[in-house]
Structures are given as C-alpha cells and as structure tokens.
Amino acid sequence: MLERVADVTVILGYEKFRDDKNDSKGIKRLVSSVAMQLFKRSYKRAAASMADFAATVRQCLAELSELERQNCSSMDAAADAFARILSAAGKLTEGEHSETVQNLLYQVGRWVYIVDAADDLEDDHKSGGYNSVALRYGTKDGVLTPEQKTSLKETLYLSASLAGDAAEGLNLGKYSALIMNILDLGMPFVAGKVLEKQWHSKARKI
C-alpha cells in the first residue's frame, strides 16, 4: 500500500507540473518544465504500474482543461472532473469497501476544487483566470454577495457531510476520530473562513 501511495503521489505531482507548464509563463513555467524532467523517470515507472489510474488522471485533467477553454459556467461540471481523480484513487483499495472509499474521496475532491476556486476569486478576477465559482454566481469584482456565500456554503457543507456519511461505513480503526474530526469539523470550518476571506489570517486558528 505504501508503494501505491508513493506512485499516486508521483503521478499527481507530475501532472500538476504539466498543468502548471501549460498554464503558466515566465519563471513558473521554467520551474515546472525542470520539475517534469526530474520526475520523468519516476512518473514512467509509476504510470506503468498504475496504468488505469494514470490514464484517468490524464483524462480528467484534459476534461477540466477543455472546460476552462470553453469558459464553462457549470461549477459542478468542473468540480466533477477534478473529483473523479481522487475517486479513481479509491479504486486502488481492494475489498468490499472500495466503492465507499471512492464515494468518500469523490466528495472530498469536489469540496477541495470548489473551496479552492472560492479562495481564488479575487486573484482570478484580477488576472482574468478561469474560475467556475465566479462564473456560476456571476460575481462582480470577484466578491460574493451574502446570499451567494450562503448558497456556496451549503454545497460545500453537503460534500463534507456526504464524505462523513461514507467514512462512517468504513472501519477506520485508530484513525477514526481524526478522520471524522476533519470531515465533520475541519472542512466546514475551513469553508466558512474561506468564504469570509479569513483563511489567510490569524482567524483561521481554531
């Protein structure tokens, strides 16, 4: 399992560098290109041992890239493309609970994508970068109205809640309390701080 986790990390890291290389300019593009070369051999080895997972990651990122190119206003479509990457990692867990793990990771992935987009609203507005949350709500100057914050908070809380429901169906052993704390308390807390633009301040301390 440790080797599988290492391979997943290498595949995701390599694809992250590839994405940065395609979307960035200047020094960040150069750094990403160098990192890809350093990871290349490890990536080929990991992708060979996890061909299905590597293919799914490439496919989902290609779908996400196309949605960005189209300036797609469907927040759910963009979040789904990202969430299926984490869900695919759940397939690597063998046994009767594999589907439950996939569902858990899907909801976590969906939450991560949306909360990250919410956190980047103002920066993407300034840079002109793609942001599915901004397009979904038609924000002005990258700022959500109180009503829009409430709506977005509800969808983020829903994913956290569904992830928690999935986790309750697993035998998490000694990690149960920690994982449930993250899903039930940590994720909603972070979502609230992000939407109030407090996540990068001292207010994020619990």
Short mmCIF file of C-alpha atoms in Angstrom, two decimals:
data_model
loop_
_atom_site.label_atom_id
_atom_site.label_comp_id
_atom_site.label_asym_id
_atom_site.label_seq_id
_atom_site.Cartn_x
_atom_site.Cartn_y
_atom_site.Cartn_z
CA MET A 1 0.00 0.00 0.00
CA LEU A 2 2.87 2.36 0.78
CA GLU A 3 4.27 1.79 -2.71
CA ARG A 4 0.84 2.51 -4.21
CA VAL A 5 0.57 5.75 -2.28
CA ALA A 6 4.04 6.75 -3.48
CA ASP A 7 3.08 6.01 -7.10
CA VAL A 8 -0.14 8.01 -6.77
CA THR A 9 1.84 10.93 -5.37
CA VAL A 10 4.33 10.83 -8.24
CA ILE A 11 1.57 10.66 -10.88
CA LEU A 12 -0.38 13.53 -9.38
CA GLY A 13 2.76 15.59 -8.86
CA TYR A 14 3.92 15.09 -12.43
CA GLU A 15 0.52 16.02 -13.85
CA LYS A 16 0.44 19.11 -11.62
CA PHE A 17 3.76 20.23 -13.07
CA ARG A 18 2.47 19.52 -16.58
CA ASP A 19 -0.63 21.63 -15.89
CA ASP A 20 1.48 24.49 -14.50
CA LYS A 21 3.75 24.33 -17.52
CA ASN A 22 0.81 24.62 -19.91
CA ASP A 23 -0.97 27.37 -17.98
CA SER A 24 1.92 29.48 -16.68
CA LYS A 25 4.51 31.86 -18.05
CA GLY A 26 7.96 33.04 -17.05
CA ILE A 27 9.76 31.53 -14.10
CA LYS A 28 6.87 29.31 -13.00
CA ARG A 29 6.73 27.71 -16.44
CA LEU A 30 10.50 27.18 -16.36
CA VAL A 31 10.39 25.63 -12.88
CA SER A 32 7.57 23.32 -13.93
CA SER A 33 9.49 22.20 -17.02
CA VAL A 34 12.58 21.39 -14.95
CA ALA A 35 10.48 19.54 -12.36
CA MET A 36 8.86 17.44 -15.09
CA GLN A 37 12.26 16.36 -16.30
CA LEU A 38 13.31 15.41 -12.78
CA PHE A 39 10.09 13.44 -12.26
CA LYS A 40 10.01 11.88 -15.73
CA ARG A 41 11.66 8.56 -14.93
CA SER A 42 9.71 8.11 -11.70
CA TYR A 43 6.50 9.06 -13.48
CA LYS A 44 7.01 6.48 -16.23
CA ARG A 45 7.63 3.78 -13.64
CA ALA A 46 4.58 4.79 -11.57
CA ALA A 47 2.33 5.14 -14.63
CA ALA A 48 3.40 1.70 -15.85
CA SER A 49 2.41 0.10 -12.54
CA MET A 50 -0.86 2.09 -12.34
CA ALA A 51 -1.84 2.44 -15.97
CA ASP A 52 -5.59 2.79 -15.33
CA PHE A 53 -5.16 5.44 -12.65
CA ALA A 54 -2.64 7.41 -14.72
CA ALA A 55 -4.99 7.32 -17.71
CA THR A 56 -7.92 8.51 -15.59
CA VAL A 57 -5.89 11.41 -14.22
CA ARG A 58 -4.88 12.50 -17.73
CA GLN A 59 -8.46 12.17 -18.99
CA CYS A 60 -9.98 14.15 -16.11
CA LEU A 61 -7.38 16.91 -16.38
CA ALA A 62 -7.97 17.08 -20.13
CA GLU A 63 -11.69 17.45 -19.49
CA LEU A 64 -11.02 20.17 -16.93
CA SER A 65 -8.71 21.96 -19.34
CA GLU A 66 -11.40 21.87 -22.02
CA LEU A 67 -13.99 23.25 -19.61
CA GLU A 68 -11.60 26.07 -18.80
CA ARG A 69 -11.01 26.72 -22.51
CA GLN A 70 -14.77 26.93 -23.04
CA ASN A 71 -15.08 29.22 -20.00
CA CYS A 72 -17.72 26.78 -18.75
CA SER A 73 -20.07 28.30 -16.17
CA SER A 74 -21.02 24.93 -14.65
CA MET A 75 -19.28 24.77 -11.29
CA ASP A 76 -20.48 21.19 -10.83
CA ALA A 77 -19.02 20.03 -14.17
CA ALA A 78 -15.59 21.43 -13.32
CA ALA A 79 -15.70 20.08 -9.76
CA ASP A 80 -16.77 16.66 -11.07
CA ALA A 81 -13.80 16.43 -13.42
CA PHE A 82 -11.44 17.10 -10.52
CA ALA A 83 -13.30 14.93 -8.00
CA ARG A 84 -13.11 11.87 -10.25
CA ILE A 85 -9.32 11.99 -9.94
CA LEU A 86 -9.47 11.40 -6.19
CA SER A 87 -12.29 8.91 -6.63
CA ALA A 88 -10.07 6.92 -9.00
CA ALA A 89 -7.51 6.61 -6.22
CA GLY A 90 -10.22 4.89 -4.19
CA LYS A 91 -10.36 2.12 -6.76
CA LEU A 92 -6.87 1.15 -5.69
CA THR A 93 -8.25 -0.04 -2.36
CA GLU A 94 -9.32 -3.62 -2.81
CA GLY A 95 -12.17 -5.28 -0.98
CA GLU A 96 -15.83 -4.79 -0.20
CA HIS A 97 -15.42 -1.16 0.89
CA SER A 98 -13.73 0.07 -2.31
CA GLU A 99 -16.89 1.78 -3.58
CA THR A 100 -17.40 3.52 -0.24
CA VAL A 101 -13.83 4.85 -0.33
CA GLN A 102 -14.40 6.07 -3.88
CA ASN A 103 -17.53 7.93 -2.78
CA LEU A 104 -15.70 9.47 0.17
CA LEU A 105 -12.79 10.67 -1.95
CA TYR A 106 -15.13 11.97 -4.66
CA GLN A 107 -16.87 14.26 -2.17
CA VAL A 108 -13.56 15.39 -0.70
CA GLY A 109 -12.28 16.13 -4.20
CA ARG A 110 -15.40 18.10 -5.07
CA TRP A 111 -15.06 20.10 -1.85
CA VAL A 112 -11.37 20.80 -2.48
CA TYR A 113 -11.99 22.07 -6.02
CA ILE A 114 -14.85 24.39 -5.06
CA VAL A 115 -13.27 25.80 -1.90
CA ASP A 116 -10.02 26.43 -3.79
CA ALA A 117 -11.93 28.29 -6.52
CA ALA A 118 -13.71 30.34 -3.85
CA ASP A 119 -10.37 31.18 -2.25
CA ASP A 120 -9.00 32.33 -5.62
CA LEU A 121 -11.97 34.52 -6.59
CA GLU A 122 -10.29 37.90 -6.25
CA ASP A 123 -6.94 36.76 -7.67
CA ASP A 124 -8.60 35.18 -10.70
CA HIS A 125 -10.69 38.31 -11.23
CA LYS A 126 -7.53 40.42 -11.34
CA SER A 127 -5.61 38.02 -13.58
CA GLY A 128 -8.54 37.03 -15.80
CA GLY A 129 -8.06 33.38 -14.86
CA TYR A 130 -10.81 30.80 -15.15
CA ASN A 131 -12.94 30.44 -12.03
CA SER A 132 -16.05 28.27 -12.11
CA VAL A 133 -17.43 29.77 -8.89
CA ALA A 134 -17.25 33.30 -10.31
CA LEU A 135 -18.98 32.16 -13.50
CA ARG A 136 -21.61 30.18 -11.60
CA TYR A 137 -22.63 33.15 -9.47
CA GLY A 138 -21.76 35.97 -11.86
CA THR A 139 -19.69 37.75 -9.22
CA LYS A 140 -18.68 41.38 -9.51
CA ASP A 141 -15.04 42.18 -8.79
CA GLY A 142 -14.57 38.63 -7.55
CA VAL A 143 -16.76 39.19 -4.49
CA LEU A 144 -19.72 37.05 -3.47
CA THR A 145 -22.88 38.58 -2.05
CA PRO A 146 -24.13 37.31 1.35
CA GLU A 147 -26.80 35.26 -0.44
CA GLN A 148 -24.22 33.74 -2.77
CA LYS A 149 -21.97 32.89 0.17
CA THR A 150 -24.85 31.10 1.86
CA SER A 151 -25.60 29.11 -1.29
CA LEU A 152 -21.95 28.14 -1.79
CA LYS A 153 -21.53 27.27 1.88
CA GLU A 154 -24.49 24.89 1.62
CA THR A 155 -22.97 22.98 -1.31
CA LEU A 156 -19.60 22.78 0.47
CA TYR A 157 -21.22 21.57 3.68
CA LEU A 158 -23.17 18.98 1.68
CA SER A 159 -20.00 17.45 0.23
CA ALA A 160 -18.37 17.39 3.67
CA SER A 161 -21.48 15.75 5.12
CA LEU A 162 -21.64 13.11 2.38
CA ALA A 163 -17.94 12.38 2.87
CA GLY A 164 -18.60 11.95 6.58
CA ASP A 165 -21.51 9.58 5.88
CA ALA A 166 -19.23 7.47 3.68
CA ALA A 167 -16.49 7.42 6.31
CA GLU A 168 -18.92 6.11 8.91
CA GLY A 169 -19.33 3.00 6.78
CA LEU A 170 -15.62 2.21 6.99
CA ASN A 171 -13.54 0.54 9.66
CA LEU A 172 -11.00 3.31 10.21
CA GLY A 173 -9.56 1.86 13.39
CA LYS A 174 -7.35 4.18 15.42
CA TYR A 175 -7.66 6.88 12.75
CA SER A 176 -11.45 7.09 13.03
CA ALA A 177 -11.62 10.05 15.43
CA LEU A 178 -9.03 12.05 13.48
CA ILE A 179 -10.67 11.50 10.08
CA MET A 180 -14.19 12.19 11.36
CA ASN A 181 -12.94 15.37 13.02
CA ILE A 182 -11.53 16.55 9.69
CA LEU A 183 -14.71 15.75 7.77
CA ASP A 184 -17.27 16.90 10.35
CA LEU A 185 -15.47 19.92 11.82
CA GLY A 186 -12.34 20.82 9.86
CA MET A 187 -13.80 21.05 6.37
CA PRO A 188 -16.85 23.15 7.36
CA PHE A 189 -14.58 25.41 9.44
CA VAL A 190 -12.22 26.00 6.52
CA ALA A 191 -15.11 26.62 4.14
CA GLY A 192 -16.53 29.27 6.44
CA LYS A 193 -13.18 31.04 6.83
CA VAL A 194 -12.50 30.97 3.09
CA LEU A 195 -15.89 32.48 2.27
CA GLU A 196 -15.30 35.23 4.81
CA LYS A 197 -11.80 35.88 3.39
CA GLN A 198 -10.23 34.98 6.72
CA TRP A 199 -8.38 31.80 5.81
CA HIS A 200 -5.01 33.53 5.32
CA SER A 201 -5.25 35.47 8.57
CA LYS A 202 -4.82 34.61 12.24
CA ALA A 203 -8.57 34.00 12.36
CA ARG A 204 -8.07 30.55 10.86
CA LYS A 205 -6.81 29.28 14.19
CA ILE A 206 -9.36 27.12 15.99
#
